[in-house]
mmCIF file of C-alpha atoms and ligand atoms in Angstrom:
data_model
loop_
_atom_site.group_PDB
_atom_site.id
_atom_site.type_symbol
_atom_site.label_atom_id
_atom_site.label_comp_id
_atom_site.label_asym_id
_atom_site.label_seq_id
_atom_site.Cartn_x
_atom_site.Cartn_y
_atom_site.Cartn_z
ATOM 1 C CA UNK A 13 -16.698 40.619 24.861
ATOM 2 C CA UNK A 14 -18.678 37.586 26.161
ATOM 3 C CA UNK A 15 -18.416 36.273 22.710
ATOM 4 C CA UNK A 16 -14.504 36.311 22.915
ATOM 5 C CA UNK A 17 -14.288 35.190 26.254
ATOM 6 C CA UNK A 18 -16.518 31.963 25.004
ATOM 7 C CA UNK A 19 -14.190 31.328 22.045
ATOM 8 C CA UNK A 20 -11.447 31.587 24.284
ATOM 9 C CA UNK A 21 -12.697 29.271 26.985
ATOM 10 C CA UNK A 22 -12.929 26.474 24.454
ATOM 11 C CA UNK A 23 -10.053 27.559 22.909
ATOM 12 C CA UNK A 24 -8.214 26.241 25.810
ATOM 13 C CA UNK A 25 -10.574 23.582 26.401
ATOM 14 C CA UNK A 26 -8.610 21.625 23.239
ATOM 15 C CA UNK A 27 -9.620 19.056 20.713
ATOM 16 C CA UNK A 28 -12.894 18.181 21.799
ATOM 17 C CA UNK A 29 -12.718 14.429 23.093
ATOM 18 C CA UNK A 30 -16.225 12.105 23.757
ATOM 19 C CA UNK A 31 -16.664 10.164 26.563
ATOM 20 C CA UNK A 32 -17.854 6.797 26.208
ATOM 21 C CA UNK A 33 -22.072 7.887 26.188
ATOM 22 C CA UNK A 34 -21.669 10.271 24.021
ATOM 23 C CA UNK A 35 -19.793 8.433 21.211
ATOM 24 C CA UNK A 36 -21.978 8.427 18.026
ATOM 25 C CA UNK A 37 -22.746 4.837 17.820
ATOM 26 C CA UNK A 38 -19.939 4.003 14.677
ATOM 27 C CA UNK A 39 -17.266 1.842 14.685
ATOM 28 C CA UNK A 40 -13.797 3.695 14.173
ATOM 29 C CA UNK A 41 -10.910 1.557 13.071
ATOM 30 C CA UNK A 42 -7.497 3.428 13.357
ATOM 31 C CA UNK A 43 -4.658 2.012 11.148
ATOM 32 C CA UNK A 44 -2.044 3.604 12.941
ATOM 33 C CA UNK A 45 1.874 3.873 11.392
ATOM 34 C CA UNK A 46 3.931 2.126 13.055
ATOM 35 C CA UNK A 47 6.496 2.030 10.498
ATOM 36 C CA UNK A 48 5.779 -1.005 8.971
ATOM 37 C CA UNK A 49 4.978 -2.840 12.337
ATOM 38 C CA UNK A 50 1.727 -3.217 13.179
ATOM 39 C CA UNK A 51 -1.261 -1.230 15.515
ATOM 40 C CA UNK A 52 -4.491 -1.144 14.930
ATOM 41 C CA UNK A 53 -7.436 0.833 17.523
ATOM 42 C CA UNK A 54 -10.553 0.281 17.239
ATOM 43 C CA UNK A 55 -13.710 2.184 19.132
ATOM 44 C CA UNK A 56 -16.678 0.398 19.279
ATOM 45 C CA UNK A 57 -20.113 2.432 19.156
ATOM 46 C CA UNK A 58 -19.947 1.462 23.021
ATOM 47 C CA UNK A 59 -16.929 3.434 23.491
ATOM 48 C CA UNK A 60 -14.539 0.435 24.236
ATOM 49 C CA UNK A 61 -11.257 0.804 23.022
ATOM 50 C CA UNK A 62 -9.191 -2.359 21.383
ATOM 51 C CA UNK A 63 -6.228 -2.345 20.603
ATOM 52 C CA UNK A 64 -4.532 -4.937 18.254
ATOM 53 C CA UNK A 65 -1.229 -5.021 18.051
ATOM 54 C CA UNK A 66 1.557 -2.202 19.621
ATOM 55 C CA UNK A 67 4.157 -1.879 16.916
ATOM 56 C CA UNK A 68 7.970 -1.624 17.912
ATOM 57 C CA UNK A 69 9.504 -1.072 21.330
ATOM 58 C CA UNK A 70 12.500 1.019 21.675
ATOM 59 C CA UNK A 71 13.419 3.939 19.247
ATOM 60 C CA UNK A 72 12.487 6.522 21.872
ATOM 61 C CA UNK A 73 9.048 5.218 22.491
ATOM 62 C CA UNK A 74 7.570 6.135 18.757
ATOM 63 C CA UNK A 75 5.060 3.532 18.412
ATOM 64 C CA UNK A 76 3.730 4.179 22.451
ATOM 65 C CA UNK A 77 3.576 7.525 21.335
ATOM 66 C CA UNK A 78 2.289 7.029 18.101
ATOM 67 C CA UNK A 79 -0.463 5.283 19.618
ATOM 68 C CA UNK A 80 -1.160 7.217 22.563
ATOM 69 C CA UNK A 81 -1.902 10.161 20.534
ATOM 70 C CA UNK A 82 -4.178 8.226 18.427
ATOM 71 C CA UNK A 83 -5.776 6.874 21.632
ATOM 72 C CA UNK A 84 -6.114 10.278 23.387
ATOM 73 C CA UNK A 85 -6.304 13.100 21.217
ATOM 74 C CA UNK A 86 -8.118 11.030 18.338
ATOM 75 C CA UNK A 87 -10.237 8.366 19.654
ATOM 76 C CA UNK A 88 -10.668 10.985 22.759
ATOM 77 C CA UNK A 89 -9.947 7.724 25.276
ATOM 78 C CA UNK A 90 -8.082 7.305 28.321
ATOM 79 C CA UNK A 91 -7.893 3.805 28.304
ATOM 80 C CA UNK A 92 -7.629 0.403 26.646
ATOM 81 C CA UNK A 93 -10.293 -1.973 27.466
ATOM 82 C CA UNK A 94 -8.763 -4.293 25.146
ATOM 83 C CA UNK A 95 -5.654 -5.087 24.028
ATOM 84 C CA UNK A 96 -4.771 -7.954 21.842
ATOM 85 C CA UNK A 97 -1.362 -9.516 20.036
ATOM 86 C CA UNK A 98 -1.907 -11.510 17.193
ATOM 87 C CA UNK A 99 1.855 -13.276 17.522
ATOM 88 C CA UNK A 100 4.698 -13.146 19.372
ATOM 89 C CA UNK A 101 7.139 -10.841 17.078
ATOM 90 C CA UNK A 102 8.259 -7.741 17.893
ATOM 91 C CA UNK A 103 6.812 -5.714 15.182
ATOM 92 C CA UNK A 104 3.592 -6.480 16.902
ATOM 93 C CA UNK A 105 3.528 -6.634 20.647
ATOM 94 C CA UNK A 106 6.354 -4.271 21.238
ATOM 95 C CA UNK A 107 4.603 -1.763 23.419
ATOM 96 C CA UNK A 108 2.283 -3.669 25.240
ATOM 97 C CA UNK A 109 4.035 -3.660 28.492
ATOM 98 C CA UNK A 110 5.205 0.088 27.804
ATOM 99 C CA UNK A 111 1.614 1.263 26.982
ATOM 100 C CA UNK A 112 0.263 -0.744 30.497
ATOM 101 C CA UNK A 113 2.747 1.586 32.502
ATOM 102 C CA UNK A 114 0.841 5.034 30.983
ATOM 103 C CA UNK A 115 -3.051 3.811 30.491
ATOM 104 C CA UNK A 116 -5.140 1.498 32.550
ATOM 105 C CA UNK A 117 -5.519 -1.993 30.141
ATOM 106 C CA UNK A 118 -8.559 -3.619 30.868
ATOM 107 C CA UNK A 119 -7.807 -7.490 29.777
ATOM 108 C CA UNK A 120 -5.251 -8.950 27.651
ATOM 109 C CA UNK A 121 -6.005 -11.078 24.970
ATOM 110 C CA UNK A 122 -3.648 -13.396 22.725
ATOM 111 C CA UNK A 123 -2.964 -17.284 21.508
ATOM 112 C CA UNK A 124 -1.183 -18.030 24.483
ATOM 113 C CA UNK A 125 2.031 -17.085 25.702
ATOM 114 C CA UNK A 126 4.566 -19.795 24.661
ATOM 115 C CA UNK A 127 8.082 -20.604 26.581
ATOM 116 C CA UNK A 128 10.258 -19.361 24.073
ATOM 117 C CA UNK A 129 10.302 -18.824 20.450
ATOM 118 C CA UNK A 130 13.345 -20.147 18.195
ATOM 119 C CA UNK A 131 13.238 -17.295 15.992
ATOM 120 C CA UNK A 132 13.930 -14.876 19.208
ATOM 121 C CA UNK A 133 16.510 -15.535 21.580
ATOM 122 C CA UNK A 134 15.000 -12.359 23.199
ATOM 123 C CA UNK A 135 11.654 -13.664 23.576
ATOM 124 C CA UNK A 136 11.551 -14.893 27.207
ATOM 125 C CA UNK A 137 12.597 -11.737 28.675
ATOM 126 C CA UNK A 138 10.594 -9.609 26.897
ATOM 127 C CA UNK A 139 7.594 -12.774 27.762
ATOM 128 C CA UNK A 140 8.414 -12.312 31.283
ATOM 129 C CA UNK A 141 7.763 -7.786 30.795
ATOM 130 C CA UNK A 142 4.114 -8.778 28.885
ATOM 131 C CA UNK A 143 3.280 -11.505 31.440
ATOM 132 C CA UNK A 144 3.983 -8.780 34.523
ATOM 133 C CA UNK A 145 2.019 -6.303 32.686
ATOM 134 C CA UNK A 146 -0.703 -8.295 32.164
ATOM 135 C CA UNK A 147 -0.515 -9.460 36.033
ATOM 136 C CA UNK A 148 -0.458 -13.063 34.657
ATOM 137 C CA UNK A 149 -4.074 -12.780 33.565
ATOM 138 C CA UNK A 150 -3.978 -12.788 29.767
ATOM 139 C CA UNK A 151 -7.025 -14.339 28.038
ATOM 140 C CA UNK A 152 -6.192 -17.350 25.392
ATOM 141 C CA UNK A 153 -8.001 -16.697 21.833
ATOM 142 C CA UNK A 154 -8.909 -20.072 20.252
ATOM 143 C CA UNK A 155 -10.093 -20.561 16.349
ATOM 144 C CA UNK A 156 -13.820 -20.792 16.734
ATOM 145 C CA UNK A 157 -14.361 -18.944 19.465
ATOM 146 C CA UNK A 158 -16.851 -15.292 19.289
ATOM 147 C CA UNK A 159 -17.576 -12.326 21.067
ATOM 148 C CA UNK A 160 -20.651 -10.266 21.316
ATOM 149 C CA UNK A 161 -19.258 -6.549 21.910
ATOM 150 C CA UNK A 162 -21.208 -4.060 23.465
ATOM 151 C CA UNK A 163 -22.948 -2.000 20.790
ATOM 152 C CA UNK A 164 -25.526 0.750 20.017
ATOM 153 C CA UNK A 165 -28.327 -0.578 17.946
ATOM 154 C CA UNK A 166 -26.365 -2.474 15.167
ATOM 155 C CA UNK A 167 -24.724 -5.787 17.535
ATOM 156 C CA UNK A 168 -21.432 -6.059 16.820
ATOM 157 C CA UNK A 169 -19.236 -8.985 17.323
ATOM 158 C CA UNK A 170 -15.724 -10.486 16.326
ATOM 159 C CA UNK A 171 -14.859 -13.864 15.306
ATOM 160 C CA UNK A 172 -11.797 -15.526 15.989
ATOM 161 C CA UNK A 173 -11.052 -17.589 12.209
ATOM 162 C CA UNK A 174 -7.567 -18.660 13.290
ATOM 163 C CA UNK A 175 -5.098 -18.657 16.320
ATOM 164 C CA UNK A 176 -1.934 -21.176 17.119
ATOM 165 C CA UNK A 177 -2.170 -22.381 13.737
ATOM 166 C CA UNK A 178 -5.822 -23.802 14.280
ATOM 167 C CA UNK A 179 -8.883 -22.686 11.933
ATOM 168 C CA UNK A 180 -12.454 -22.798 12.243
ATOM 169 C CA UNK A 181 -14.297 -25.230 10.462
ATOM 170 C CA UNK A 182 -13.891 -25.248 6.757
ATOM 171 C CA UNK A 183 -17.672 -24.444 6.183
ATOM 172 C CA UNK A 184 -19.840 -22.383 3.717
ATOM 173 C CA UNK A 185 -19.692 -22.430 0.085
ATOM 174 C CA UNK A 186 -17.702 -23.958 -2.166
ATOM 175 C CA UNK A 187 -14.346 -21.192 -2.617
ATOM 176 C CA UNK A 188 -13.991 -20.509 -6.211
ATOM 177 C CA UNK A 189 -10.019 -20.043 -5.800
ATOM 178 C CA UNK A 190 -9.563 -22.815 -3.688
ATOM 179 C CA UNK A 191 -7.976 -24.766 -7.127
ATOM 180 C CA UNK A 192 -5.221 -21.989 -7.192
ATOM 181 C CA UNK A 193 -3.855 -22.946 -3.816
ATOM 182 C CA UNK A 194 -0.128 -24.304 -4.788
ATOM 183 C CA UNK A 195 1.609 -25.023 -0.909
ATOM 184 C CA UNK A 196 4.350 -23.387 0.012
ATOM 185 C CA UNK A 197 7.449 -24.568 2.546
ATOM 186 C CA UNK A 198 6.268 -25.087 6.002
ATOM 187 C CA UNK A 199 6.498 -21.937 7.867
ATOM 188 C CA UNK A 200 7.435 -22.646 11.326
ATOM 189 C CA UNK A 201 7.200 -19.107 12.611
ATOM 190 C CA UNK A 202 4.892 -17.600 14.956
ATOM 191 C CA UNK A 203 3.141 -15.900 12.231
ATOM 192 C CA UNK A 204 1.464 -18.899 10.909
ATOM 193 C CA UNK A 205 0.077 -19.408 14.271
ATOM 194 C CA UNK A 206 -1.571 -15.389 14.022
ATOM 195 C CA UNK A 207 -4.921 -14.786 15.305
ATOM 196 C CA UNK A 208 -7.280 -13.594 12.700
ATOM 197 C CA UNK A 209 -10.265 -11.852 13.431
ATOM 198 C CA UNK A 210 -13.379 -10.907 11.698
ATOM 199 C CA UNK A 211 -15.036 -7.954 13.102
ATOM 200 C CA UNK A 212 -18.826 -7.979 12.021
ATOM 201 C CA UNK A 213 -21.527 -5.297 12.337
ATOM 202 C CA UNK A 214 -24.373 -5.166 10.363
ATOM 203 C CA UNK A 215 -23.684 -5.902 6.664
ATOM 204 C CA UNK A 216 -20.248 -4.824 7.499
ATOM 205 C CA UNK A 217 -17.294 -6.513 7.923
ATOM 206 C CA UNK A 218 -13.433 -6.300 8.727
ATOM 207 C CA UNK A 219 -10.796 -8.913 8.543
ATOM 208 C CA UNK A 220 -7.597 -8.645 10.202
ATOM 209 C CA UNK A 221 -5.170 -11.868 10.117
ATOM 210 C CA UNK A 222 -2.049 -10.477 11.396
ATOM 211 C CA UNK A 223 0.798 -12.021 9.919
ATOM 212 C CA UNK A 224 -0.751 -14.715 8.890
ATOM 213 C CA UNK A 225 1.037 -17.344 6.515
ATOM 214 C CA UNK A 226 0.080 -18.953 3.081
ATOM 215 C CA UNK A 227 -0.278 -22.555 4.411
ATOM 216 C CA UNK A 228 -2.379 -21.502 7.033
ATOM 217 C CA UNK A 229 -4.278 -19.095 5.078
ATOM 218 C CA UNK A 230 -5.532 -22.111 2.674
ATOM 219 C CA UNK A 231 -5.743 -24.444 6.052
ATOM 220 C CA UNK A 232 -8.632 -21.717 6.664
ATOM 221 C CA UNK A 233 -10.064 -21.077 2.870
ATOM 222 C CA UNK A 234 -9.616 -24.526 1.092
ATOM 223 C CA UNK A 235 -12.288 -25.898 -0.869
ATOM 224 C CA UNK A 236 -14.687 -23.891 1.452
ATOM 225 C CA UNK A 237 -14.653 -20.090 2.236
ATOM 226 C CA UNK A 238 -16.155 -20.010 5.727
ATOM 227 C CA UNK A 239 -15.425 -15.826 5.880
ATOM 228 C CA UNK A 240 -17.915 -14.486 2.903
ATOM 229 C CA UNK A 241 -16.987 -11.306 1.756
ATOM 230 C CA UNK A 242 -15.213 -8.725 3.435
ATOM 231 C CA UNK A 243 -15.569 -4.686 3.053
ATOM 232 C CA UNK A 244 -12.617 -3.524 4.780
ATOM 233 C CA UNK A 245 -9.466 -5.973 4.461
ATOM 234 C CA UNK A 246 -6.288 -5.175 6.198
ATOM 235 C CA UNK A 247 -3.574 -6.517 3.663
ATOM 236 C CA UNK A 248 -1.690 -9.360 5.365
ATOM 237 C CA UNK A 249 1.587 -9.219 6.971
ATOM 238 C CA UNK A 250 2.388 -5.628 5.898
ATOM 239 C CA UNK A 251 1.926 -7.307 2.183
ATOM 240 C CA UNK A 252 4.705 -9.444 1.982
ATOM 241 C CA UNK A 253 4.373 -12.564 -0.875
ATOM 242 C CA UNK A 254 4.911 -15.077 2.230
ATOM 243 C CA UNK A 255 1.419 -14.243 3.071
ATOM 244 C CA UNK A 256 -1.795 -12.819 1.517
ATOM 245 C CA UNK A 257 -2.552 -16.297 -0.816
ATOM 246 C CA UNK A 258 -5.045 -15.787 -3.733
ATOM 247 C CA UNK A 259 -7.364 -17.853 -1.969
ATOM 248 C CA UNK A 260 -8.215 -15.961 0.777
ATOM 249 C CA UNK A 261 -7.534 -12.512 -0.745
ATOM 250 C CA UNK A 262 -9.743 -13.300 -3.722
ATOM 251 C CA UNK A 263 -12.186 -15.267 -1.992
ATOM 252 C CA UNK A 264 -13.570 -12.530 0.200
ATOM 253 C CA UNK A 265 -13.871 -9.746 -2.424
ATOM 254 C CA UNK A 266 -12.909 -7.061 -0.383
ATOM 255 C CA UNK A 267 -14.139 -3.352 -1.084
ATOM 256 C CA UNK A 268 -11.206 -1.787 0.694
ATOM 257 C CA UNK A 269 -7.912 -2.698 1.572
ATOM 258 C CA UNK A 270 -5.221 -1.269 4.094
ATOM 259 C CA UNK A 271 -1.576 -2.015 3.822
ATOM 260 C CA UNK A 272 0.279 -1.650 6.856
ATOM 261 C CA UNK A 273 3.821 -1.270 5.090
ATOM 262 C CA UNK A 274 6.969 0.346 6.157
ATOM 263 C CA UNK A 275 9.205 2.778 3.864
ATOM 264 C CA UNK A 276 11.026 -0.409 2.655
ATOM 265 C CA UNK A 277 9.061 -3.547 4.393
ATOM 266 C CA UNK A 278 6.363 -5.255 2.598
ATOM 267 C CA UNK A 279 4.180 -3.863 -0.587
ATOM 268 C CA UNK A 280 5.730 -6.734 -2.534
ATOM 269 C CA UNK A 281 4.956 -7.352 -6.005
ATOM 270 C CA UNK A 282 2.969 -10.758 -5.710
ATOM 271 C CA UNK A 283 0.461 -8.969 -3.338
ATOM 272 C CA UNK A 284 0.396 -6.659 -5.645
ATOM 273 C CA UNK A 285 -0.908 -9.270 -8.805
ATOM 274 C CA UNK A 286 -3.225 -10.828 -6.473
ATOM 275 C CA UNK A 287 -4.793 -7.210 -5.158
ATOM 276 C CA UNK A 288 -5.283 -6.105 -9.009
ATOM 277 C CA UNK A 289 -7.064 -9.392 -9.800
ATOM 278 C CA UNK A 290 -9.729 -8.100 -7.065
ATOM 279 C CA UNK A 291 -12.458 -6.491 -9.228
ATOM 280 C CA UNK A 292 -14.404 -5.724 -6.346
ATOM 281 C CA UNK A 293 -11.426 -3.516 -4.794
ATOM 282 C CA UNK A 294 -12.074 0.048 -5.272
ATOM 283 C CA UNK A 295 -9.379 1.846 -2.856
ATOM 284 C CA UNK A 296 -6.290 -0.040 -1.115
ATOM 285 C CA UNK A 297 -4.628 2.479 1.479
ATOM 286 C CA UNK A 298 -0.852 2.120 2.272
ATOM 287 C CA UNK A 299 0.771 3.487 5.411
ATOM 288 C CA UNK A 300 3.269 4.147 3.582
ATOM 289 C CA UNK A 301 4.976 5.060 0.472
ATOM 290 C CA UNK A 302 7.450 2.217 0.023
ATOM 291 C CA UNK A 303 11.120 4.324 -1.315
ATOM 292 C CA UNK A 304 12.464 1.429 -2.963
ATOM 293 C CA UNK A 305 9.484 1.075 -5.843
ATOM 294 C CA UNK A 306 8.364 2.891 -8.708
ATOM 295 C CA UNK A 307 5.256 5.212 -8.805
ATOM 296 C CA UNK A 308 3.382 1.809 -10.838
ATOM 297 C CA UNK A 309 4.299 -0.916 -8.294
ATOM 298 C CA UNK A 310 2.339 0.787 -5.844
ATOM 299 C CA UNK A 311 -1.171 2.646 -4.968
ATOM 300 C CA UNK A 312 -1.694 6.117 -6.269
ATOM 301 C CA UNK A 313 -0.290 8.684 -4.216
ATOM 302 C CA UNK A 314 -3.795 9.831 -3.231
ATOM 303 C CA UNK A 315 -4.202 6.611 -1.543
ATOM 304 C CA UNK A 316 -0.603 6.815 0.974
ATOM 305 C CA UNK A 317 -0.845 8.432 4.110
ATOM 306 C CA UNK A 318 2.770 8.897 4.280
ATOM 307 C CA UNK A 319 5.553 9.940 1.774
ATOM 308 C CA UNK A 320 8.772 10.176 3.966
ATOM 309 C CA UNK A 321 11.652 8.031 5.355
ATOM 310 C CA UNK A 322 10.910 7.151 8.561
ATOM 311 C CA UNK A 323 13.446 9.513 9.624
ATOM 312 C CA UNK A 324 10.908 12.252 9.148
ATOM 313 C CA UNK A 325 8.023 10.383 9.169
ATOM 314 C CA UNK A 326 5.007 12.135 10.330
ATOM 315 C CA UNK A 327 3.295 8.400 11.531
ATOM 316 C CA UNK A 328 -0.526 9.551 9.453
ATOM 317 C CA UNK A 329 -2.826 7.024 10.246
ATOM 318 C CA UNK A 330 -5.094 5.796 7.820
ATOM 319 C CA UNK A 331 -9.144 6.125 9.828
ATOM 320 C CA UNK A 332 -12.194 4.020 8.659
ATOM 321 C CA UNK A 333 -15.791 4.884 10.224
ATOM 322 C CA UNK A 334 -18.511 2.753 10.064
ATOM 323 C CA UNK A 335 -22.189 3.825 10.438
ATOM 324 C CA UNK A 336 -24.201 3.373 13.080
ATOM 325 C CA UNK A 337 -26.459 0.856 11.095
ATOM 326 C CA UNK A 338 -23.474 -0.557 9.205
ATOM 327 C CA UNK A 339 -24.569 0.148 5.889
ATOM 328 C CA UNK A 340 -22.019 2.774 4.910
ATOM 329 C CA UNK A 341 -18.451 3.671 6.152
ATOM 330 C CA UNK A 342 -16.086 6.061 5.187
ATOM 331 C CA UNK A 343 -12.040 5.756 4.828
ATOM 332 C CA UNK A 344 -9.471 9.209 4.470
ATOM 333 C CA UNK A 345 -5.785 9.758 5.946
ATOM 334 C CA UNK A 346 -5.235 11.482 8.690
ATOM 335 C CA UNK A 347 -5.817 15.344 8.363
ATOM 336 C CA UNK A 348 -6.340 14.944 4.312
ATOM 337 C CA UNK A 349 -9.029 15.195 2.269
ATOM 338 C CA UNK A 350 -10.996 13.735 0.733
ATOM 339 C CA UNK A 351 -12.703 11.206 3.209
ATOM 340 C CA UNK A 352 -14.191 8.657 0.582
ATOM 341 C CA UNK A 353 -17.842 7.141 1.943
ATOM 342 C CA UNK A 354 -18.980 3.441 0.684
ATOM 343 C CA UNK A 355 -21.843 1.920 1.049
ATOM 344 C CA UNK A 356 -22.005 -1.427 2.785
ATOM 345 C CA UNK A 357 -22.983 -4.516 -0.030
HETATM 346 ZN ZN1 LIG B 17 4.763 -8.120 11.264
#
């Protein structure tokens, strides 16, 4: 009788959520579907939450709710410590100001909030909505700068590599791919001006370059490759052939790659070529499966957290965990098995 009473009392208890002490000293990284937008958590072994990125506003609050869940029920949190936009398009900092109105946000990081942007005769209202959420006191990310995070025993700290169009310093060793750089039109978006950070913790490493452009990506990687190698590599503006240029992608050898793609945005073939030519990739996740291409122009089913039109979409979120020490991590999809472990270079 006790017994039942017990299983009960946790029963209604719920999912069983950690408070910041008694997280279990990895680094989570939640790619989270936003429908080929972008959002991406992580929790630190500290506990603190970051948030990259909010995906689309509107559509009955999706994305916020996409994300909340992640945030609350997932990551067991009931804040954001951090929350940072890596441009100004929609796609990406679409529920900031929604998200501020449900959870406490700590500080507010981006590349500085411009007057207007020609590609968005929106932007200054929806600006003016971030700015008030924020309370005016958003932090300005410049290339070169770095964080040390709060950690457990492994430090862990992010780099910014490039924000507003500006890269760090074109230093390290020579980049074998550099030669293969062929320059595309100017791109006088905001996503050449994306932050891109590198997440580093241990041996391990993460790269995220939001929507990052091919001019600016070789800016960055050209004839020097200041990044290394990279173990977890979130595929560059939801893989669209605009972005992810040989000479990064190839450069950094990455281990495993997420694609943040929508049912019919990004995956494009070009990424694709310059993916395959990785020998050193062994999985690359995609959000989604993209409806417009064949079974061979994408990953293997195994590998795509979701199947359906967005319509129906379930929003799976593709979860990587990192060790305490670093030197392994693991990657599945939401609810699925298997969960695949790798083991740090
Ligand atoms: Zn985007």
């Amino acid at each position: 009788m006790r017994c039942a009473a017990l299983f009960l009392a946790l029963l209604l208890v719920g999912p069983l959520t950690l408070s910041a002490d008694e997280k279990d000293g990895r680094l989570d990284i939640y790619f989270i579907d936003v429908e080929g937008g972008a959002a991406t958590l992580l929790v630190t072994p500290a506990g603190e939450s970051i948030l990259i990125d909010s995906g689309y506003p509107d559509n009955q609050g999706r994305d916020r709710d996409r994300i909340l869940k992640v945030l609350k029920t997932d990551a067991g949190r009931t804040k954001l410590d951090h929350a940072v936009v890596s441009h100004w398009h929609l796609d990406h900092y679409g529920n900031h100001a929604a998200l501020a109105a449900l959870v406490p946000i700590g500080r507010f990081w981006d590349r500085g909030l411009p007057e207007m942007l020609s590609e968005d005769p929106g932007f200054g209202e929806r600006a003016e909505k971030y700015r008030a959420a924020a309370q005016n006191q958003m932090n300005t990310l410049r290339a070169g700068d770095q964080f040390d995070l709060p950690s457990g025993k492994t430090p862990l700290t992010v780099r910014v590599l490039t924000a507003s169009g500006e890269v760090v310093a074109n230093d390290g060793p020579a980049n074998p791919f550099a030669k293969e750089h062929q320059a595309q039109a100017e791109d006088t978006s905001d996503n050449a001006k994306s932050l891109s950070l590198l997440f580093l913790m241990g041996d391990f490493t993460f790269l995220t370059c939001g929507d990052l452009t091919w001019n600016t990506e070789a800016k960055l990687m050209v004839p020097n490759n200041p990044i290394g190698r990279v173990e977890l590599f979130m595929v560059t503006h939801h893989g669209l052939e605009v972005s992810n240029n040989p000479v990064l992608v190839r450069a950094i050898e990455p281990r495993v790659a997420v694609m943040c793609n929508g049912p019919e945005k990004g995956c494009a073939a070009r990424t694709w070529d310059t993916l395959r030519a990785c020998d050193t990739l062994q999985a690359v996740y995609q959000l989604h499966r993209n409806v417009k291409l064949g079974e061979n122009d994408q990953t293997p089913a195994e590998f795509i957290a979701n199947t359906e039109s967005t319509a129906t979409c379930k929003g799976r979120f593709v979860k990587a965990s990192v060790a305490a020490d670093g030197k392994s991590y693991t990657v599945a999809i939401e609810g699925r098995e298997p969960v695949r472990t790798y083991t740090t270079r």
